Each structure stands twice: as C-alpha cells, then as structure tokens.
XYZ file of N, CA and C in Angstrom:
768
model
N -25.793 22.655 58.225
C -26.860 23.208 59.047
C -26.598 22.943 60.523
N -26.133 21.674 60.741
C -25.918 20.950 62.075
C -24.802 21.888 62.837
N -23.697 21.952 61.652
C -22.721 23.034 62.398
C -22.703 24.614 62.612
N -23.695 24.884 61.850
C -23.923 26.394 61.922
C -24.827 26.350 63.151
N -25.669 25.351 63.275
C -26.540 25.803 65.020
C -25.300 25.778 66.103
N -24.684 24.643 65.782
C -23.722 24.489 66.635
C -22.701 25.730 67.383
N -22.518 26.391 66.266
C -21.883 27.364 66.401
C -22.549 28.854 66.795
N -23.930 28.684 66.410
C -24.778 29.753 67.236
C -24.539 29.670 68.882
N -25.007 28.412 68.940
C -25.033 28.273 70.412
C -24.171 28.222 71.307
N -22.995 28.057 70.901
C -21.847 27.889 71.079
C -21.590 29.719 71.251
N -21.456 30.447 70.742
C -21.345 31.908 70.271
C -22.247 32.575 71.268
N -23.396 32.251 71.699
C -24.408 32.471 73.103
C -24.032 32.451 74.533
N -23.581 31.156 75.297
C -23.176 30.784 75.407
C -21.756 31.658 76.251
N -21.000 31.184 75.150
C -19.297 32.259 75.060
C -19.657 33.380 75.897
N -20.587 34.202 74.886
C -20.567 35.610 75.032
C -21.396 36.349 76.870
N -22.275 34.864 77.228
C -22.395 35.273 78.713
C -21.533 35.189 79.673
N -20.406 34.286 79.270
C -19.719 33.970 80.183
C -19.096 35.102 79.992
N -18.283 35.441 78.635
C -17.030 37.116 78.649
C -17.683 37.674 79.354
N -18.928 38.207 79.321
C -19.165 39.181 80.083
C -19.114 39.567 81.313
N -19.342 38.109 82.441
C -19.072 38.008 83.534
C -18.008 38.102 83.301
N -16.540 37.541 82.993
C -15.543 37.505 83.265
C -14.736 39.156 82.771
N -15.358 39.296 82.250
C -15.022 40.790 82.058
C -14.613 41.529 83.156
N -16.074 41.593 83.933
C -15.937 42.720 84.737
C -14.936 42.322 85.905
N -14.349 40.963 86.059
C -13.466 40.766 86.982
C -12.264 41.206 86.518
N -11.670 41.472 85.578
C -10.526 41.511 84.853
C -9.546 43.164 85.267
N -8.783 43.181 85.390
C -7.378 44.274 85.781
C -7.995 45.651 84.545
N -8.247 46.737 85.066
C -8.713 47.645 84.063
C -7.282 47.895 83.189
N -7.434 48.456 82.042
C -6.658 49.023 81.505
C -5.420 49.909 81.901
N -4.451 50.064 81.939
C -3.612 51.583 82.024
C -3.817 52.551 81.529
N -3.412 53.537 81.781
C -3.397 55.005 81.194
C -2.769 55.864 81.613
N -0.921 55.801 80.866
C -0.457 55.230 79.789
C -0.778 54.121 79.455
N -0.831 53.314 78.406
C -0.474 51.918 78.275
C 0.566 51.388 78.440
N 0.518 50.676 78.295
C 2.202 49.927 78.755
C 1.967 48.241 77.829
N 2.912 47.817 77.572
C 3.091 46.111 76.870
C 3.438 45.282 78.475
N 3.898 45.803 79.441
C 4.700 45.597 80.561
C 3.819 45.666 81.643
N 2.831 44.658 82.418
C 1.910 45.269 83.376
C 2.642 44.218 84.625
N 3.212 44.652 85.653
C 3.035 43.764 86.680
C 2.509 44.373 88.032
N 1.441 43.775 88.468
C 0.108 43.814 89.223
C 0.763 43.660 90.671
N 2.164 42.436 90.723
C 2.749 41.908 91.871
C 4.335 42.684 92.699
N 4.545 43.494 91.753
C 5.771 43.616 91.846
C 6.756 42.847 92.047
N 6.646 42.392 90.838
C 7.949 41.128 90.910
C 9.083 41.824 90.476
N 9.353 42.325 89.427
C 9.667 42.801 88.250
C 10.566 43.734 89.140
N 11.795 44.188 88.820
C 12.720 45.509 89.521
C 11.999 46.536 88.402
N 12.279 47.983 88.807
C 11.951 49.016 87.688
C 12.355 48.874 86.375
N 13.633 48.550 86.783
C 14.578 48.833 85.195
C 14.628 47.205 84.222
N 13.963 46.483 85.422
C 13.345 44.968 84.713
C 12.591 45.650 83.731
N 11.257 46.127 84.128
C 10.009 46.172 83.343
C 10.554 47.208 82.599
N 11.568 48.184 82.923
C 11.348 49.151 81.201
C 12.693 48.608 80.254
N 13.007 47.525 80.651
C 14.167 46.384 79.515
C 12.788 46.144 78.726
N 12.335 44.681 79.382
C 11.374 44.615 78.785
C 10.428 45.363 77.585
N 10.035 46.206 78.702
C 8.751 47.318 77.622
C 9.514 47.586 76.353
N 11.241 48.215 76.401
C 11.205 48.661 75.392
C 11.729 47.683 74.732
N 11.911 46.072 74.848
C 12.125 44.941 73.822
C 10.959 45.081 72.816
N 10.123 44.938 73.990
C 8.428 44.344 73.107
C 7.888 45.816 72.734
N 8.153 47.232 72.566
C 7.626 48.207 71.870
C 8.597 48.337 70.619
N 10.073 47.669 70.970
C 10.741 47.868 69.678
C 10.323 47.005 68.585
N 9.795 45.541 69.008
C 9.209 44.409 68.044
C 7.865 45.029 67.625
N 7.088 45.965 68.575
C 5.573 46.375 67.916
C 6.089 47.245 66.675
N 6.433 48.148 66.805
C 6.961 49.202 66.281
C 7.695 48.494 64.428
N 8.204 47.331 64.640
C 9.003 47.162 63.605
C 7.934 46.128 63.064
N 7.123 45.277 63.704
C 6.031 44.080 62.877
C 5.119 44.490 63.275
N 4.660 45.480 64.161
C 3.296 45.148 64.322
C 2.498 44.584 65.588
N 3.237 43.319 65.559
C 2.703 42.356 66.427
C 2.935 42.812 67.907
N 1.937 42.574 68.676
C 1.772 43.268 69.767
C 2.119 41.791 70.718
N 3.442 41.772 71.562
C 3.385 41.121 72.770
C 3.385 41.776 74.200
N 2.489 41.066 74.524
C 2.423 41.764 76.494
C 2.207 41.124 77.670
N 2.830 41.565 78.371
C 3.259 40.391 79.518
C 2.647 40.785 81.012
N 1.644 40.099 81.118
C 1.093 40.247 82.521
C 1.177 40.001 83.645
N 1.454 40.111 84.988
C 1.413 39.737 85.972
C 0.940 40.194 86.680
N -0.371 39.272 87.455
C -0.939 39.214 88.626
C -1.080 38.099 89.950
N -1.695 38.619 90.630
C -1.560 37.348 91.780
C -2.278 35.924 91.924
N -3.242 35.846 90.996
C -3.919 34.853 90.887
C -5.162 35.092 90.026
N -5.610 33.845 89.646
C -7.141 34.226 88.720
C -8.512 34.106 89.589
N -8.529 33.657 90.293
C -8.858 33.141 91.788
C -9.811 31.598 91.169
N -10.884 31.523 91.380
C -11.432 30.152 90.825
C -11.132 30.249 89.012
N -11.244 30.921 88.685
C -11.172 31.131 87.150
C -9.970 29.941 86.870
N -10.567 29.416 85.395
C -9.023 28.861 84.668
C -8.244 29.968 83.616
N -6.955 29.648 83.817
C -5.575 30.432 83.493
C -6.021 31.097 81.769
N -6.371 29.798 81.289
C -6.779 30.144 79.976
C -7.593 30.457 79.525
N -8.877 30.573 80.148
C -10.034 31.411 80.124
C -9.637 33.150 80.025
N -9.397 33.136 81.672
C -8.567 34.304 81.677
C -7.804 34.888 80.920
N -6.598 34.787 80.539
C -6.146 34.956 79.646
C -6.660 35.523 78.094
N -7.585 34.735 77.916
C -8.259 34.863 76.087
C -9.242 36.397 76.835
N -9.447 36.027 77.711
C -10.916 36.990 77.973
C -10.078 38.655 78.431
N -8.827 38.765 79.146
C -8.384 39.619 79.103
C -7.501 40.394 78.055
N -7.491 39.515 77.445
C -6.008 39.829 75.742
C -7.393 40.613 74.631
N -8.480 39.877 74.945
C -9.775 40.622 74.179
C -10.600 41.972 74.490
N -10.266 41.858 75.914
C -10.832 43.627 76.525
C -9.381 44.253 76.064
N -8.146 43.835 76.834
C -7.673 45.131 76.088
C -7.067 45.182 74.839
N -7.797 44.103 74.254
C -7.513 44.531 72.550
C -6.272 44.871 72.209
N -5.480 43.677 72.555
C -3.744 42.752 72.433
C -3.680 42.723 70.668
N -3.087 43.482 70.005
C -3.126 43.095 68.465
C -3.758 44.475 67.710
N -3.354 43.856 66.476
C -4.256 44.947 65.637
C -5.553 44.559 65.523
N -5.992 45.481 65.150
C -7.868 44.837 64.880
C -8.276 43.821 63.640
N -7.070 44.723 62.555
C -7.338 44.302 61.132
C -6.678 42.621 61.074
N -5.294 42.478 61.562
C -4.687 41.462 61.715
C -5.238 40.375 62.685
N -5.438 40.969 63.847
C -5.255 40.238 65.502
C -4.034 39.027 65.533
N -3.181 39.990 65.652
C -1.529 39.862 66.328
C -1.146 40.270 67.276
N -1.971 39.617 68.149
C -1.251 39.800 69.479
C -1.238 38.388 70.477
N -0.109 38.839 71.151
C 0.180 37.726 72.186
C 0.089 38.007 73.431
N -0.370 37.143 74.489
C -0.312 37.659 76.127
C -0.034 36.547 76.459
N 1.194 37.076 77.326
C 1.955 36.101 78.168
C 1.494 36.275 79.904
N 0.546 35.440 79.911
C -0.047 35.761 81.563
C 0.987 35.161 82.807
N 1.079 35.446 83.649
C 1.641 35.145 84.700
C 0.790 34.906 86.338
N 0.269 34.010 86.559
C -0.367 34.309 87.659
C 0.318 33.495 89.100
N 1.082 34.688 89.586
C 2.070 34.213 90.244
C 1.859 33.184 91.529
N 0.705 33.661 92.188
C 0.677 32.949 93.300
C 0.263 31.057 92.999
N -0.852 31.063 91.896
C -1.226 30.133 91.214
C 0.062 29.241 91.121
N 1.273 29.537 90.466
C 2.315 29.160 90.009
C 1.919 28.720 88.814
N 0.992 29.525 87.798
C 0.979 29.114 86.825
C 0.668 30.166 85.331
N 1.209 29.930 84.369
C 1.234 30.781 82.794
C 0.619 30.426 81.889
N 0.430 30.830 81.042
C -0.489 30.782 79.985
C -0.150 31.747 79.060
N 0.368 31.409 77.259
C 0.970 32.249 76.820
C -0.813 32.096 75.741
N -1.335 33.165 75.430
C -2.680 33.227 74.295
C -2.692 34.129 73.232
N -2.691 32.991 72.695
C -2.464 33.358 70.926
C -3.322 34.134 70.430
N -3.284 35.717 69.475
C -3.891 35.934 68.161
C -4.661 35.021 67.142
N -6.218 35.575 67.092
C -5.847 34.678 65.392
C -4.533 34.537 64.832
N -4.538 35.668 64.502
C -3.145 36.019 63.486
C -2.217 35.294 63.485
N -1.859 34.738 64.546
C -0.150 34.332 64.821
C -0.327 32.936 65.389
N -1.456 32.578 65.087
C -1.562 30.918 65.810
C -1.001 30.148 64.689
N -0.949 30.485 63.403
C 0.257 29.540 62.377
C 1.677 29.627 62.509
N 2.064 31.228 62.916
C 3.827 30.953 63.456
C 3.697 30.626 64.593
N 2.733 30.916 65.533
C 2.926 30.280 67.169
C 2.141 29.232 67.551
N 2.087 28.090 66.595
C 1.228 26.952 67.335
C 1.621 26.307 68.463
N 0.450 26.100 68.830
C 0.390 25.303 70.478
C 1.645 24.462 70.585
N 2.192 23.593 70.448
C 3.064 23.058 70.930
C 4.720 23.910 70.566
N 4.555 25.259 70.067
C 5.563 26.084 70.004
C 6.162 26.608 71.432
N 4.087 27.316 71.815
C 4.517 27.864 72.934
C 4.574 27.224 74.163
N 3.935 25.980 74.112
C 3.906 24.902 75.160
C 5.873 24.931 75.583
N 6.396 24.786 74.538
C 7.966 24.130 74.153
C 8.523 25.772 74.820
N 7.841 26.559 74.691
C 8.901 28.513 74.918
C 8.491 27.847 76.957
N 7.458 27.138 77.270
C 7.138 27.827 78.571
C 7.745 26.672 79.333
N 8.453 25.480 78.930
C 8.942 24.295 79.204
C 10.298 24.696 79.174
N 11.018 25.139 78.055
C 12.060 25.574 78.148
C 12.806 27.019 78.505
N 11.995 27.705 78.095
C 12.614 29.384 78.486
C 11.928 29.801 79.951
N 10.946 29.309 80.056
C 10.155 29.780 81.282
C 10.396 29.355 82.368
N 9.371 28.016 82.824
C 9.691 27.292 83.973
C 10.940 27.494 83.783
N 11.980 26.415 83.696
C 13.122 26.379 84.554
C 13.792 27.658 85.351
N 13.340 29.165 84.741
C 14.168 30.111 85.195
C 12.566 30.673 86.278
N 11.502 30.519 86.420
C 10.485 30.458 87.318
C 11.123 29.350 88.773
N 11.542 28.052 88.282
C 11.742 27.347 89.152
C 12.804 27.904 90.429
N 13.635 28.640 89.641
C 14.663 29.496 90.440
C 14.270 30.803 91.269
N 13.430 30.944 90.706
C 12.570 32.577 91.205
C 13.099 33.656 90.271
N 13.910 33.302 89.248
C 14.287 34.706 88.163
C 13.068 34.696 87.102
N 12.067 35.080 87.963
C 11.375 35.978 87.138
C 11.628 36.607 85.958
N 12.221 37.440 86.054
C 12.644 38.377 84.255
C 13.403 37.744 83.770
N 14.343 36.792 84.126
C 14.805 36.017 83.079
C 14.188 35.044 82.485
N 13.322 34.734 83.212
C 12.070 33.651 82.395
C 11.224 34.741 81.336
N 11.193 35.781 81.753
C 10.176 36.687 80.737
C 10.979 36.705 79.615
N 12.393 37.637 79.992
C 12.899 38.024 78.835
C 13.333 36.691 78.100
N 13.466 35.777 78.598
C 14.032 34.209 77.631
C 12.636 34.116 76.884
N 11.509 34.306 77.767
C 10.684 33.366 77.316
C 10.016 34.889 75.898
N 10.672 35.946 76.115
C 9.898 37.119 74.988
C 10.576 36.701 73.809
N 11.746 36.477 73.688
C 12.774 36.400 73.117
C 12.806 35.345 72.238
N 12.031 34.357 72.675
C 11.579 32.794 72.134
C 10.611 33.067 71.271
N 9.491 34.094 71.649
C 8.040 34.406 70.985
C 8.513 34.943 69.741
N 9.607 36.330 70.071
C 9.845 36.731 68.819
C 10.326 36.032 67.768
N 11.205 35.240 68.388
C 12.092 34.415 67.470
C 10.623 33.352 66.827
N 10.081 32.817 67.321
C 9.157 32.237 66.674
C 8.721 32.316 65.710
N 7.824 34.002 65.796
C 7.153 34.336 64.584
C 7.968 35.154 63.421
N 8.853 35.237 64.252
C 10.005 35.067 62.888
C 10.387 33.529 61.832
N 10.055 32.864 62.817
C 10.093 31.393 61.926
C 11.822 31.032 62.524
N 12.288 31.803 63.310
C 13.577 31.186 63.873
C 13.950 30.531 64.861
N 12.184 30.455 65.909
C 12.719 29.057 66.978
C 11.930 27.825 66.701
N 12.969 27.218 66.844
C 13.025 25.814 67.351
C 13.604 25.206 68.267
N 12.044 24.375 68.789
C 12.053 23.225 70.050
C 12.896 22.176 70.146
N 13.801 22.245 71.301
C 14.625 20.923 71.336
C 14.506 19.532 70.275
N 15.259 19.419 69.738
C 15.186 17.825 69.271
C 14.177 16.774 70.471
N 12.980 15.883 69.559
C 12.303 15.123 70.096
C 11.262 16.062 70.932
N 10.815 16.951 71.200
C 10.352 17.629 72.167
C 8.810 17.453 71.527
N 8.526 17.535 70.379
C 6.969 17.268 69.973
C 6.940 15.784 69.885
N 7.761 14.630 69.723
C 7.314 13.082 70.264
C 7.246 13.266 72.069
N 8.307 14.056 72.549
C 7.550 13.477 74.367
C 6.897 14.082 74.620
N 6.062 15.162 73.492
C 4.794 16.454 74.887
C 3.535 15.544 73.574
N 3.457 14.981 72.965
C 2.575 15.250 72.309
C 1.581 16.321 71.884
N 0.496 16.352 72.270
C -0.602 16.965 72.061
C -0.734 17.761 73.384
N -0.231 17.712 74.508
C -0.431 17.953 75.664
C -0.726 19.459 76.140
N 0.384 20.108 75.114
C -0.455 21.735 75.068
C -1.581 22.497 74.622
N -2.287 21.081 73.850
C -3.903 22.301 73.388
C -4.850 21.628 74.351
N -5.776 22.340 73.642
C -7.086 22.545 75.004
C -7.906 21.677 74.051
N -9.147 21.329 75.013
C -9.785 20.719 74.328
C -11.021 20.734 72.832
N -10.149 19.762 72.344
C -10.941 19.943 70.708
C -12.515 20.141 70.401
N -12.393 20.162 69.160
C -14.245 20.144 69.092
C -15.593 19.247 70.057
N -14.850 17.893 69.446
C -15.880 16.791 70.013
C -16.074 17.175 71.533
N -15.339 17.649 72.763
C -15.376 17.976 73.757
C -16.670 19.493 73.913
N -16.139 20.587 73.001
C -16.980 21.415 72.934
C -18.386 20.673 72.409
N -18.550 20.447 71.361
C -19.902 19.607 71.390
C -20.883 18.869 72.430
N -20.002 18.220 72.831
C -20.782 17.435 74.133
C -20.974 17.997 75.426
N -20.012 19.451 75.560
C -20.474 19.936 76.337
C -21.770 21.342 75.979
N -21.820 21.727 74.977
C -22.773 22.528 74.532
C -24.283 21.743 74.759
N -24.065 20.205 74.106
C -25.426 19.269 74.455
C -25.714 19.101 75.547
N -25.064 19.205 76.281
C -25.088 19.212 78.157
C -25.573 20.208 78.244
N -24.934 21.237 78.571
C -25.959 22.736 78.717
C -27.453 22.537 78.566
N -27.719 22.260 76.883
C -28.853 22.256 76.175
C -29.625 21.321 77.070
N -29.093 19.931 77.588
C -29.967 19.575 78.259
C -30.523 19.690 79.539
N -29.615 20.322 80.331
C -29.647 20.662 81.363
C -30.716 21.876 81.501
N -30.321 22.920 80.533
C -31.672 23.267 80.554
C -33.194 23.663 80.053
N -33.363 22.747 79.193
C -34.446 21.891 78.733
C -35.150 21.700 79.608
N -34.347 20.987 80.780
C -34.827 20.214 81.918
C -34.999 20.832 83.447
N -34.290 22.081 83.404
C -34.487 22.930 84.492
C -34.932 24.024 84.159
N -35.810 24.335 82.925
C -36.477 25.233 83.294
C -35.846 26.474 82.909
N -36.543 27.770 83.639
C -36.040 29.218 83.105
C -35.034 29.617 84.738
N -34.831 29.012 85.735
C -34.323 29.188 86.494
C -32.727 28.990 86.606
N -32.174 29.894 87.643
C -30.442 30.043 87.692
C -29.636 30.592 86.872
N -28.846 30.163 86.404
C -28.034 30.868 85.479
C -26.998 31.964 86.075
N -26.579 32.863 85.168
C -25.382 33.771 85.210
C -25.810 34.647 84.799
N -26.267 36.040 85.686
C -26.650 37.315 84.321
C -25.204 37.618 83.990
N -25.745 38.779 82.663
C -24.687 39.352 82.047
C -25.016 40.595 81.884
N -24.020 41.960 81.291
C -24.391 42.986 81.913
C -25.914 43.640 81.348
N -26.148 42.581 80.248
C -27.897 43.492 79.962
C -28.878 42.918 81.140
N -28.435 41.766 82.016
C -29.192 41.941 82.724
C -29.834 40.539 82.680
N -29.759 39.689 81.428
C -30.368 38.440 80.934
C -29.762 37.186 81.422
N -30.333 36.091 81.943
C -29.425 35.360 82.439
C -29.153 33.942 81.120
N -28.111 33.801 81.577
C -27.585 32.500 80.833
C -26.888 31.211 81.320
N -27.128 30.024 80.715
C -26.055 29.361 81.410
C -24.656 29.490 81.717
N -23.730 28.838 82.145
C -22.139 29.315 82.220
C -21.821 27.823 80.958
N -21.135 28.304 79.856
C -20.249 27.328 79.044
C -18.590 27.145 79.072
N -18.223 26.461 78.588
C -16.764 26.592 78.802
C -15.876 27.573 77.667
N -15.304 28.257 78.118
C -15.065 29.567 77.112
C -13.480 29.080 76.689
N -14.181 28.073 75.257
C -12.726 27.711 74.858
C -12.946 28.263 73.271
N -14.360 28.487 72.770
C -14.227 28.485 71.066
C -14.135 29.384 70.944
N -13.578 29.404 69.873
C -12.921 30.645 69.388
C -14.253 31.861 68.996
N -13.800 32.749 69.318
C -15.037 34.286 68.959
C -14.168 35.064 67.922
N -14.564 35.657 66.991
C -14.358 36.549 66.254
C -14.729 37.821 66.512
N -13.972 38.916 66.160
C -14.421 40.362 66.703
C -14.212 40.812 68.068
N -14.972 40.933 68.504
C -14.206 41.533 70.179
C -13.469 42.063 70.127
N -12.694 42.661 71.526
C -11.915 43.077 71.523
C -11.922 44.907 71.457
N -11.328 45.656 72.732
C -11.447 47.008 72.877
C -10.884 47.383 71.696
N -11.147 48.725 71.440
C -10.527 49.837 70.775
C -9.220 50.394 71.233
N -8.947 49.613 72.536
C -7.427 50.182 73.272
C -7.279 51.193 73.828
N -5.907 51.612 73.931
C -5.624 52.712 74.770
C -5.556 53.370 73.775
N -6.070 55.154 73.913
C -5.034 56.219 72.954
C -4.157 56.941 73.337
N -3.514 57.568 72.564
C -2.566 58.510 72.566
C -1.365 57.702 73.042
N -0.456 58.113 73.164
C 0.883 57.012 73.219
C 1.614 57.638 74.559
N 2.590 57.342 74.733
C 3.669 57.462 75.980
C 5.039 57.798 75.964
N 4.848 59.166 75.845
C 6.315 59.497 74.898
C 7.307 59.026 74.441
N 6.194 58.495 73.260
C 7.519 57.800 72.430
C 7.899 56.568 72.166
N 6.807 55.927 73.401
C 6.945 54.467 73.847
C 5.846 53.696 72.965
N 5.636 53.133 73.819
C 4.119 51.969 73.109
C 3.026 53.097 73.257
N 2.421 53.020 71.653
C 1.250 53.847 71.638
C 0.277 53.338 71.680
N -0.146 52.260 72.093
C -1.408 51.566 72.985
C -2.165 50.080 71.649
N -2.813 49.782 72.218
C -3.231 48.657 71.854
C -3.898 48.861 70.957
N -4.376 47.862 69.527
C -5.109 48.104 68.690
C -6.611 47.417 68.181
N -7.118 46.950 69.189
C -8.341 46.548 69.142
C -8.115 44.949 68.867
N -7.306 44.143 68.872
C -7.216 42.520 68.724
C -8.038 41.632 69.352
N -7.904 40.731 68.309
C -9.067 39.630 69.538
C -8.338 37.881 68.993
N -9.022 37.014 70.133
C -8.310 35.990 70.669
C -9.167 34.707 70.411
N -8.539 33.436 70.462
C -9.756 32.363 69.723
C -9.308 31.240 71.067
N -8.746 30.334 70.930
C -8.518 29.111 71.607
C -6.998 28.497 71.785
N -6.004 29.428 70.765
C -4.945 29.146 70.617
C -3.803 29.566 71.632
N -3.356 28.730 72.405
C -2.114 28.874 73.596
C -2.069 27.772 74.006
N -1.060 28.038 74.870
C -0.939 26.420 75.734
C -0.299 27.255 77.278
N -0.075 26.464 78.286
C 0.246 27.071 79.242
C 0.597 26.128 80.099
N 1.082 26.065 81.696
C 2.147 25.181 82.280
C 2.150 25.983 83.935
N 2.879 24.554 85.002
C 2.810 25.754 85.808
C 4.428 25.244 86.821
N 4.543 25.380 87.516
C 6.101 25.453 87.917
C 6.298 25.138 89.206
C-alpha cells in the first residue's frame, strides 16, 4: 500500500515537471534523422557516416540509437534532459522501448548516454558509464568529436549485442559511480515535497500545460508510456522515423 502511494506521487510529481521541460526541448525534424547536430560540430559526410551506421543497426534489430548535439541544457541537469527528450521524440519502439540517446551538450562539456526500458539489461549503467570513459572522453578530450561518436556508437552496438566488454578491473575502480540516485533518495525527496507543501499552502509551484500548478520533483523515476508517436513517412530510404519509445532512469553520463 505504502509503495503504491509512493509511486502515485512520485508519477504526479514526474509528470509536472516533463511537461515544463518539454516545451524547452529541440522540436523534432522533418525528415527525421538518428543524426541531429544543433552545433555544427559534425563535417557533412561525418553525420551521414554516422546516420547510415545507426539506420543500418535500426533496420537490422530494431533498436533505435541517436545521437544528439546541442549547445547546452542551460540550468537543466544532463540527465533529466536527456530522459525527457528521448521520450518526446519517442527514441525506440513503442512495443519494445529500444532506444538509446547519446546526448552531447557541447558547451557544458558534458554527455549522457539514456537508456530504453528495453535495453537497460544489455546496456547497464556501468556499461555505458565504461563506453563514455573509454570510447568517448578521451577522443572529446582531443576535440575529435566523431571519433568519440563513432567509437562511442560502435561500443553501444557491440554491447547489446552482448560483445563489449569494459577494460579489466574497470567495475572495481568506478564502482557504482554511474547510476543516479536510488530509491531511498527518491523517497526522501518525495517526503520533502509533501512537506513542504503541507506547510506552504496552495501557493508557487510550476504550472504545466493544463494550466495546474505543481511542485518541481526530481525527474529520476522511471515513467512508463510516454513518449511521441514520432516522425512519419521515412527519408528516402533512410531512417523511417522514430517509433513512439519511452525512457525510465537508466544511463550514466560524464563530462570531459
């Protein structure tokens, strides 16, 4: 009983904050693309290597990876962001939710790779913690951009294939260091909220787009459902757009 309120409120909550964070978020394309960069980092014939790596892996599993780059989240955290944008544009299938977004927020100097339901058992947190430690940063540290992408796409796939593996010793020195924070954290901060406003009343808050205001929570638990309907129609030939996926708590991320 204790955990089912828990999880109401928790689910309340969540859903005022997406909404604000929604409307800040990079609209869609149209075409779609797996390949978005916001900064122009990327040379042309960078981003259509890329695109057609990660439309040849959609195409053959399914699994939808896509790689973002923009200039910053501005106060927002990386991983907020991240979950809240991989869920508007509905990164994955709907039925599965297999999809991955590899965020980039360049000026920040910092990434965030966010997991699918689906794929958080071949891509657990300290997988991708280990892809953005080893394939990423170091080739970020240099300024090769696309070679950190394409190392670091290349790692993802291989993953959920069940064919990468993290350096020897690499889960004794990171420990735990790539997930976010666990339940007991969400708990005590949901009771905070609750008391906070208990105690203040019907005043402040955050509207959302019906208009209702709410407190702001920390948008780490996982939501079920969400997630657009995507892009339609396809791009000759290319990636035929996103399939409605949605996103829980699972990534880890790093910054350079």
């Amino acid at each position: 009983m204790i955990k089912q309120l828990l999880l109401s409120i928790s689910l309340f909550f969540v859903c005022s904050v997406h909404a604000q964070i929604e409307k800040e978020l990079p609209a869609k394309l149209n075409p779609p693309k797996l390949v978005v960069d916001y900064t122009n980092t990327l040379a042309p014939d960078q981003q259509d290597a890329l695109e057609r790596k990660l439309t040849t892996y959609d195409d053959s599993t399914s699994n939808q990876v896509a790689v973002v780059i923009i200039a910053t989240t501005g106060d927002r955290d990386i991983a907020d962001y991240a979950v809240a944008l991989g869920r508007a544009w509905g990164i994955g299938n709907k039925e599965f939710n297999n999809g991955i977004l590899l965020l980039v927020a360049k000026d920040d100097r910092k990434i965030w790779i966010a997991t699918g339901y689906g794929l958080e058992g071949a891509l657990p947190d300290i997988t991708t913690k280990s892809i953005i430690d080893n394939e990423i940063k170091p080739n970020f540290k240099e300024s090769d951009f696309y070679r950190g992408l394409d190392e670091g796409t290349d790692a993802i796939i291989a993953a959920t294939k069940g064919e990468y593996k993290a350096p020897e010793n690499y889960l004794n020195r990171k420990g735990r260091s790539g997930k976010r924070p666990g339940l007991l954290i969400m708990i005590i901060m949901i009771l905070f909220f609750l008391f906070v406003n208990r105690r203040g009343g019907g005043g402040g808050g955050m509207y959302n787009r019906s208009g209702r205001s709410g407190f702001v929570a920390p948008l780490f638990f996982p939501m079920g459902g969400g997630g657009s309907s995507g892009f339609g129609g396809s791009s000759g030939g290319g990636f035929g757009g996103f399939g409605g996926g949605s996103f829980g708590g699972g990534g880890a991320g790093g910054s350079w």
